mmCIF file of C-alpha atoms in Angstrom:
data_model
loop_
_atom_site.group_PDB
_atom_site.id
_atom_site.type_symbol
_atom_site.label_atom_id
_atom_site.label_comp_id
_atom_site.label_asym_id
_atom_site.label_seq_id
_atom_site.Cartn_x
_atom_site.Cartn_y
_atom_site.Cartn_z
ATOM 1 C CA UNK N 6 -21.894 32.568 -8.637
ATOM 2 C CA UNK N 7 -20.413 29.096 -8.923
ATOM 3 C CA UNK N 8 -17.497 27.840 -11.062
ATOM 4 C CA UNK N 9 -17.857 24.374 -12.376
ATOM 5 C CA UNK N 10 -14.865 22.273 -13.378
ATOM 6 C CA UNK N 11 -15.428 18.904 -14.950
ATOM 7 C CA UNK N 12 -12.937 16.090 -15.341
ATOM 8 C CA UNK N 13 -13.632 12.953 -17.395
ATOM 9 C CA UNK N 14 -11.474 10.164 -15.769
ATOM 10 C CA UNK N 15 -11.394 6.617 -16.960
ATOM 11 C CA UNK N 16 -11.343 4.118 -14.066
ATOM 12 C CA UNK N 17 -8.905 1.868 -16.006
ATOM 13 C CA UNK N 18 -6.475 4.785 -16.257
ATOM 14 C CA UNK N 19 -6.573 5.371 -12.504
ATOM 15 C CA UNK N 20 -6.096 1.651 -12.033
ATOM 16 C CA UNK N 21 -3.008 1.778 -14.371
ATOM 17 C CA UNK N 22 -1.464 4.703 -12.268
ATOM 18 C CA UNK N 23 -2.257 3.113 -8.931
ATOM 19 C CA UNK N 24 0.354 1.101 -6.926
ATOM 20 C CA UNK N 25 -0.113 -1.677 -4.413
ATOM 21 C CA UNK N 26 0.093 0.899 -1.624
ATOM 22 C CA UNK N 27 -1.938 3.729 -3.296
ATOM 23 C CA UNK N 28 -5.337 3.128 -4.883
ATOM 24 C CA UNK N 29 -6.293 6.233 -6.784
ATOM 25 C CA UNK N 30 -9.798 4.825 -7.313
ATOM 26 C CA UNK N 31 -10.261 4.821 -3.518
ATOM 27 C CA UNK N 32 -12.377 7.997 -3.411
ATOM 28 C CA UNK N 33 -14.719 6.471 -6.020
ATOM 29 C CA UNK N 34 -14.763 2.764 -5.135
ATOM 30 C CA UNK N 35 -14.769 2.866 -1.297
ATOM 31 C CA UNK N 36 -17.549 5.366 -0.748
ATOM 32 C CA UNK N 37 -19.694 4.654 2.361
ATOM 33 C CA UNK N 38 -23.313 4.125 1.621
ATOM 34 C CA UNK N 39 -24.327 7.186 3.713
ATOM 35 C CA UNK N 40 -21.932 9.571 1.969
ATOM 36 C CA UNK N 41 -23.211 11.758 -0.882
ATOM 37 C CA UNK N 42 -21.500 12.343 -4.208
ATOM 38 C CA UNK N 43 -20.490 15.892 -3.231
ATOM 39 C CA UNK N 44 -17.766 16.783 -0.645
ATOM 40 C CA UNK N 45 -17.171 20.165 0.807
ATOM 41 C CA UNK N 46 -13.676 21.697 0.597
ATOM 42 C CA UNK N 47 -12.288 24.402 2.891
ATOM 43 C CA UNK N 48 -11.156 27.625 1.353
ATOM 44 C CA UNK N 49 -7.567 26.464 1.569
ATOM 45 C CA UNK N 50 -8.395 23.193 -0.069
ATOM 46 C CA UNK N 51 -10.224 24.928 -2.861
ATOM 47 C CA UNK N 52 -7.209 27.098 -3.467
ATOM 48 C CA UNK N 53 -5.000 24.112 -3.731
ATOM 49 C CA UNK N 54 -7.461 22.385 -6.048
ATOM 50 C CA UNK N 55 -7.543 25.346 -8.325
ATOM 51 C CA UNK N 56 -3.782 25.431 -8.338
ATOM 52 C CA UNK N 57 -3.613 21.898 -9.698
ATOM 53 C CA UNK N 58 -6.287 22.662 -12.302
ATOM 54 C CA UNK N 59 -4.451 25.744 -13.441
ATOM 55 C CA UNK N 60 -1.229 23.912 -13.534
ATOM 56 C CA UNK N 61 -2.753 21.060 -15.661
ATOM 57 C CA UNK N 62 -4.276 23.554 -18.131
ATOM 58 C CA UNK N 63 -1.120 25.608 -18.550
ATOM 59 C CA UNK N 64 1.495 22.922 -19.329
ATOM 60 C CA UNK N 65 2.963 23.233 -22.731
ATOM 61 C CA UNK N 66 6.071 22.409 -24.777
ATOM 62 C CA UNK N 67 8.587 19.662 -24.450
ATOM 63 C CA UNK N 68 7.782 16.982 -21.819
ATOM 64 C CA UNK N 69 4.275 18.228 -21.397
ATOM 65 C CA UNK N 70 2.795 14.701 -21.442
ATOM 66 C CA UNK N 71 5.012 13.681 -18.572
ATOM 67 C CA UNK N 72 4.389 16.845 -16.603
ATOM 68 C CA UNK N 73 0.620 16.471 -17.106
ATOM 69 C CA UNK N 74 0.806 12.972 -15.803
ATOM 70 C CA UNK N 75 2.850 14.093 -12.743
ATOM 71 C CA UNK N 76 0.442 16.909 -11.914
ATOM 72 C CA UNK N 77 -2.574 14.600 -12.426
ATOM 73 C CA UNK N 78 -1.091 12.028 -10.002
ATOM 74 C CA UNK N 79 -0.600 14.909 -7.458
ATOM 75 C CA UNK N 80 -4.179 16.005 -7.920
ATOM 76 C CA UNK N 81 -5.641 12.551 -7.454
ATOM 77 C CA UNK N 82 -3.516 11.825 -4.322
ATOM 78 C CA UNK N 83 -4.740 15.166 -2.975
ATOM 79 C CA UNK N 84 -8.452 14.472 -3.860
ATOM 80 C CA UNK N 85 -8.205 11.138 -2.030
ATOM 81 C CA UNK N 86 -6.700 12.837 0.990
ATOM 82 C CA UNK N 87 -9.664 15.353 0.957
ATOM 83 C CA UNK N 88 -12.188 12.477 0.543
ATOM 84 C CA UNK N 89 -10.648 10.610 3.463
ATOM 85 C CA UNK N 90 -10.846 13.579 5.649
ATOM 86 C CA UNK N 91 -14.545 14.369 4.638
ATOM 87 C CA UNK N 92 -15.586 10.713 4.973
ATOM 88 C CA UNK N 93 -13.982 10.616 8.455
ATOM 89 C CA UNK N 94 -15.792 13.723 9.590
ATOM 90 C CA UNK N 95 -19.060 12.472 8.168
ATOM 91 C CA UNK N 96 -18.680 9.149 9.956
ATOM 92 C CA UNK N 97 -17.854 10.899 13.178
ATOM 93 C CA UNK N 98 -21.098 12.813 13.044
ATOM 94 C CA UNK N 99 -23.264 9.729 12.631
ATOM 95 C CA UNK N 100 -23.758 6.537 14.466
ATOM 96 C CA UNK N 101 -20.913 4.131 13.575
ATOM 97 C CA UNK N 102 -22.021 1.247 11.317
ATOM 98 C CA UNK N 103 -18.905 -0.799 11.918
ATOM 99 C CA UNK N 104 -18.292 -2.772 15.070
ATOM 100 C CA UNK N 105 -16.578 -1.203 18.021
ATOM 101 C CA UNK N 106 -12.818 -1.548 17.843
ATOM 102 C CA UNK N 107 -12.879 -1.753 14.011
ATOM 103 C CA UNK N 108 -9.924 0.509 13.474
ATOM 104 C CA UNK N 109 -8.044 -1.094 16.349
ATOM 105 C CA UNK N 110 -8.495 -4.435 14.604
ATOM 106 C CA UNK N 111 -6.911 -3.190 11.344
ATOM 107 C CA UNK N 112 -4.078 -1.517 13.352
ATOM 108 C CA UNK N 113 -3.401 -4.890 14.988
ATOM 109 C CA UNK N 114 -3.485 -6.676 11.655
ATOM 110 C CA UNK N 115 -1.072 -4.171 10.188
ATOM 111 C CA UNK N 116 1.307 -4.617 13.171
ATOM 112 C CA UNK N 117 1.151 -8.350 12.827
ATOM 113 C CA UNK N 118 2.028 -8.101 9.157
ATOM 114 C CA UNK N 119 5.033 -5.841 9.782
ATOM 115 C CA UNK N 120 6.313 -8.165 12.540
ATOM 116 C CA UNK N 121 6.023 -11.293 10.465
ATOM 117 C CA UNK N 122 6.700 -10.052 6.966
ATOM 118 C CA UNK N 123 9.348 -12.740 6.484
ATOM 119 C CA UNK N 124 6.808 -15.525 7.296
ATOM 120 C CA UNK N 125 3.972 -16.929 5.228
ATOM 121 C CA UNK N 126 1.069 -14.582 5.517
ATOM 122 C CA UNK N 127 -1.945 -16.251 3.868
ATOM 123 C CA UNK N 128 -5.286 -14.597 4.283
ATOM 124 C CA UNK N 129 -6.706 -17.675 5.945
ATOM 125 C CA UNK N 130 -3.840 -17.629 8.448
ATOM 126 C CA UNK N 131 -4.443 -13.995 9.345
ATOM 127 C CA UNK N 132 -8.129 -14.543 9.672
ATOM 128 C CA UNK N 133 -7.662 -17.498 11.985
ATOM 129 C CA UNK N 134 -5.149 -15.529 14.089
ATOM 130 C CA UNK N 135 -7.542 -12.686 14.607
ATOM 131 C CA UNK N 136 -10.710 -14.809 14.906
ATOM 132 C CA UNK N 137 -12.309 -13.265 11.822
ATOM 133 C CA UNK N 138 -13.767 -14.781 8.645
ATOM 134 C CA UNK N 139 -11.485 -14.312 5.602
ATOM 135 C CA UNK N 140 -14.094 -12.299 3.764
ATOM 136 C CA UNK N 141 -14.678 -9.949 6.675
ATOM 137 C CA UNK N 142 -10.986 -9.475 7.121
ATOM 138 C CA UNK N 143 -10.543 -8.557 3.521
ATOM 139 C CA UNK N 144 -13.467 -6.166 3.622
ATOM 140 C CA UNK N 145 -12.413 -4.180 6.715
ATOM 141 C CA UNK N 146 -8.774 -4.075 5.492
ATOM 142 C CA UNK N 147 -9.678 -2.776 2.054
ATOM 143 C CA UNK N 148 -12.175 -0.194 3.537
ATOM 144 C CA UNK N 149 -9.521 1.145 5.966
ATOM 145 C CA UNK N 150 -6.361 1.045 3.913
ATOM 146 C CA UNK N 151 -7.677 1.449 0.361
ATOM 147 C CA UNK N 152 -5.813 -1.658 -0.812
ATOM 148 C CA UNK N 153 -6.058 -5.462 -0.545
ATOM 149 C CA UNK N 154 -4.168 -7.507 2.003
ATOM 150 C CA UNK N 155 -2.151 -9.336 -0.672
ATOM 151 C CA UNK N 156 -1.183 -6.102 -2.492
ATOM 152 C CA UNK N 157 -0.181 -4.530 0.862
ATOM 153 C CA UNK N 158 1.944 -7.517 1.922
ATOM 154 C CA UNK N 159 3.688 -7.626 -1.488
ATOM 155 C CA UNK N 160 4.428 -3.974 -1.414
ATOM 156 C CA UNK N 161 5.987 -4.245 2.089
ATOM 157 C CA UNK N 162 8.075 -7.200 1.067
ATOM 158 C CA UNK N 163 9.366 -5.359 -2.013
ATOM 159 C CA UNK N 164 10.301 -2.363 0.211
ATOM 160 C CA UNK N 165 12.175 -4.755 2.475
ATOM 161 C CA UNK N 166 13.790 -6.525 -0.480
ATOM 162 C CA UNK N 167 15.193 -3.250 -1.742
ATOM 163 C CA UNK N 168 16.760 -2.548 1.575
ATOM 164 C CA UNK N 169 18.274 -5.976 1.923
ATOM 165 C CA UNK N 170 19.704 -5.846 -1.612
ATOM 166 C CA UNK N 171 21.331 -2.521 -0.844
ATOM 167 C CA UNK N 172 22.808 -4.021 2.243
ATOM 168 C CA UNK N 173 24.526 -6.689 0.150
ATOM 169 C CA UNK N 174 22.331 -9.700 0.590
ATOM 170 C CA UNK N 175 22.066 -12.082 -2.397
ATOM 171 C CA UNK N 176 18.924 -12.270 -4.468
ATOM 172 C CA UNK N 177 18.004 -15.734 -3.002
ATOM 173 C CA UNK N 178 18.707 -14.665 0.574
ATOM 174 C CA UNK N 179 16.551 -11.564 0.032
ATOM 175 C CA UNK N 180 13.676 -13.626 -1.437
ATOM 176 C CA UNK N 181 13.737 -15.977 1.670
ATOM 177 C CA UNK N 182 14.093 -13.179 4.235
ATOM 178 C CA UNK N 183 11.144 -11.335 2.622
ATOM 179 C CA UNK N 184 8.812 -14.257 2.930
ATOM 180 C CA UNK N 185 8.614 -15.352 -0.734
ATOM 181 C CA UNK N 186 8.298 -19.060 -0.728
ATOM 182 C CA UNK N 187 8.999 -19.243 -4.512
ATOM 183 C CA UNK N 188 12.039 -17.667 -6.093
ATOM 184 C CA UNK N 189 10.390 -17.140 -9.423
ATOM 185 C CA UNK N 190 7.428 -15.333 -7.746
ATOM 186 C CA UNK N 191 9.900 -13.012 -6.107
ATOM 187 C CA UNK N 192 11.624 -12.197 -9.412
ATOM 188 C CA UNK N 193 8.324 -11.439 -11.096
ATOM 189 C CA UNK N 194 6.859 -9.328 -8.184
ATOM 190 C CA UNK N 195 10.040 -7.380 -7.743
ATOM 191 C CA UNK N 196 10.559 -6.717 -11.438
ATOM 192 C CA UNK N 197 6.898 -5.686 -11.822
ATOM 193 C CA UNK N 198 6.974 -3.254 -8.886
ATOM 194 C CA UNK N 199 10.527 -1.734 -9.415
ATOM 195 C CA UNK N 200 10.849 -2.043 -13.182
ATOM 196 C CA UNK N 201 14.171 -3.943 -13.126
ATOM 197 C CA UNK N 202 15.281 -7.284 -11.900
ATOM 198 C CA UNK N 203 16.570 -7.701 -8.260
ATOM 199 C CA UNK N 204 20.025 -8.535 -9.596
ATOM 200 C CA UNK N 205 20.187 -5.391 -11.695
ATOM 201 C CA UNK N 206 18.866 -3.320 -8.859
ATOM 202 C CA UNK N 207 21.609 -4.704 -6.526
ATOM 203 C CA UNK N 208 24.206 -3.780 -9.121
ATOM 204 C CA UNK N 209 23.194 -0.136 -8.882
ATOM 205 C CA UNK N 210 23.838 0.033 -5.129
#
């Protein structure tokens, strides 16, 4: 006997809930060609999945809309974790399609970004540094991390900016130290990611 649970999820809704560091569409949009549409969950994973489903279906009363959204986010993050594990096991059991050292390349790219987050980090510059074409660089980065290079860099810079503002740096100093070459771009990026302006964020610390 099998139990079937069906979710209808709009891609645009997942996109709206995603962040620069977490793409909730990853398990749908980054599926390898040799991976089927069904993944196998362990007994423990099935129990946890049912827990989220039960929690979603039993939420009632005041604040139910916010609680449903919170549980749905937990569920989607969990499903993406399960997908990543299953995809990794599937890839390990087959001949690798990507070039040798593929993951090492991405690790090196991430390390370079972290070390140079305060410097200009154009895709063309990164591609030239690692002797890759820009299109190939973008492809392997998105496939491995689930997000784009530009989104990843912006997210890291915003995280650094929050720390610098908490330490007492001015907004203009923070923008420069985080690698934003345009002050207005920094204001827009920070406000979009955090929900308030850098100046207001600094006043809370």
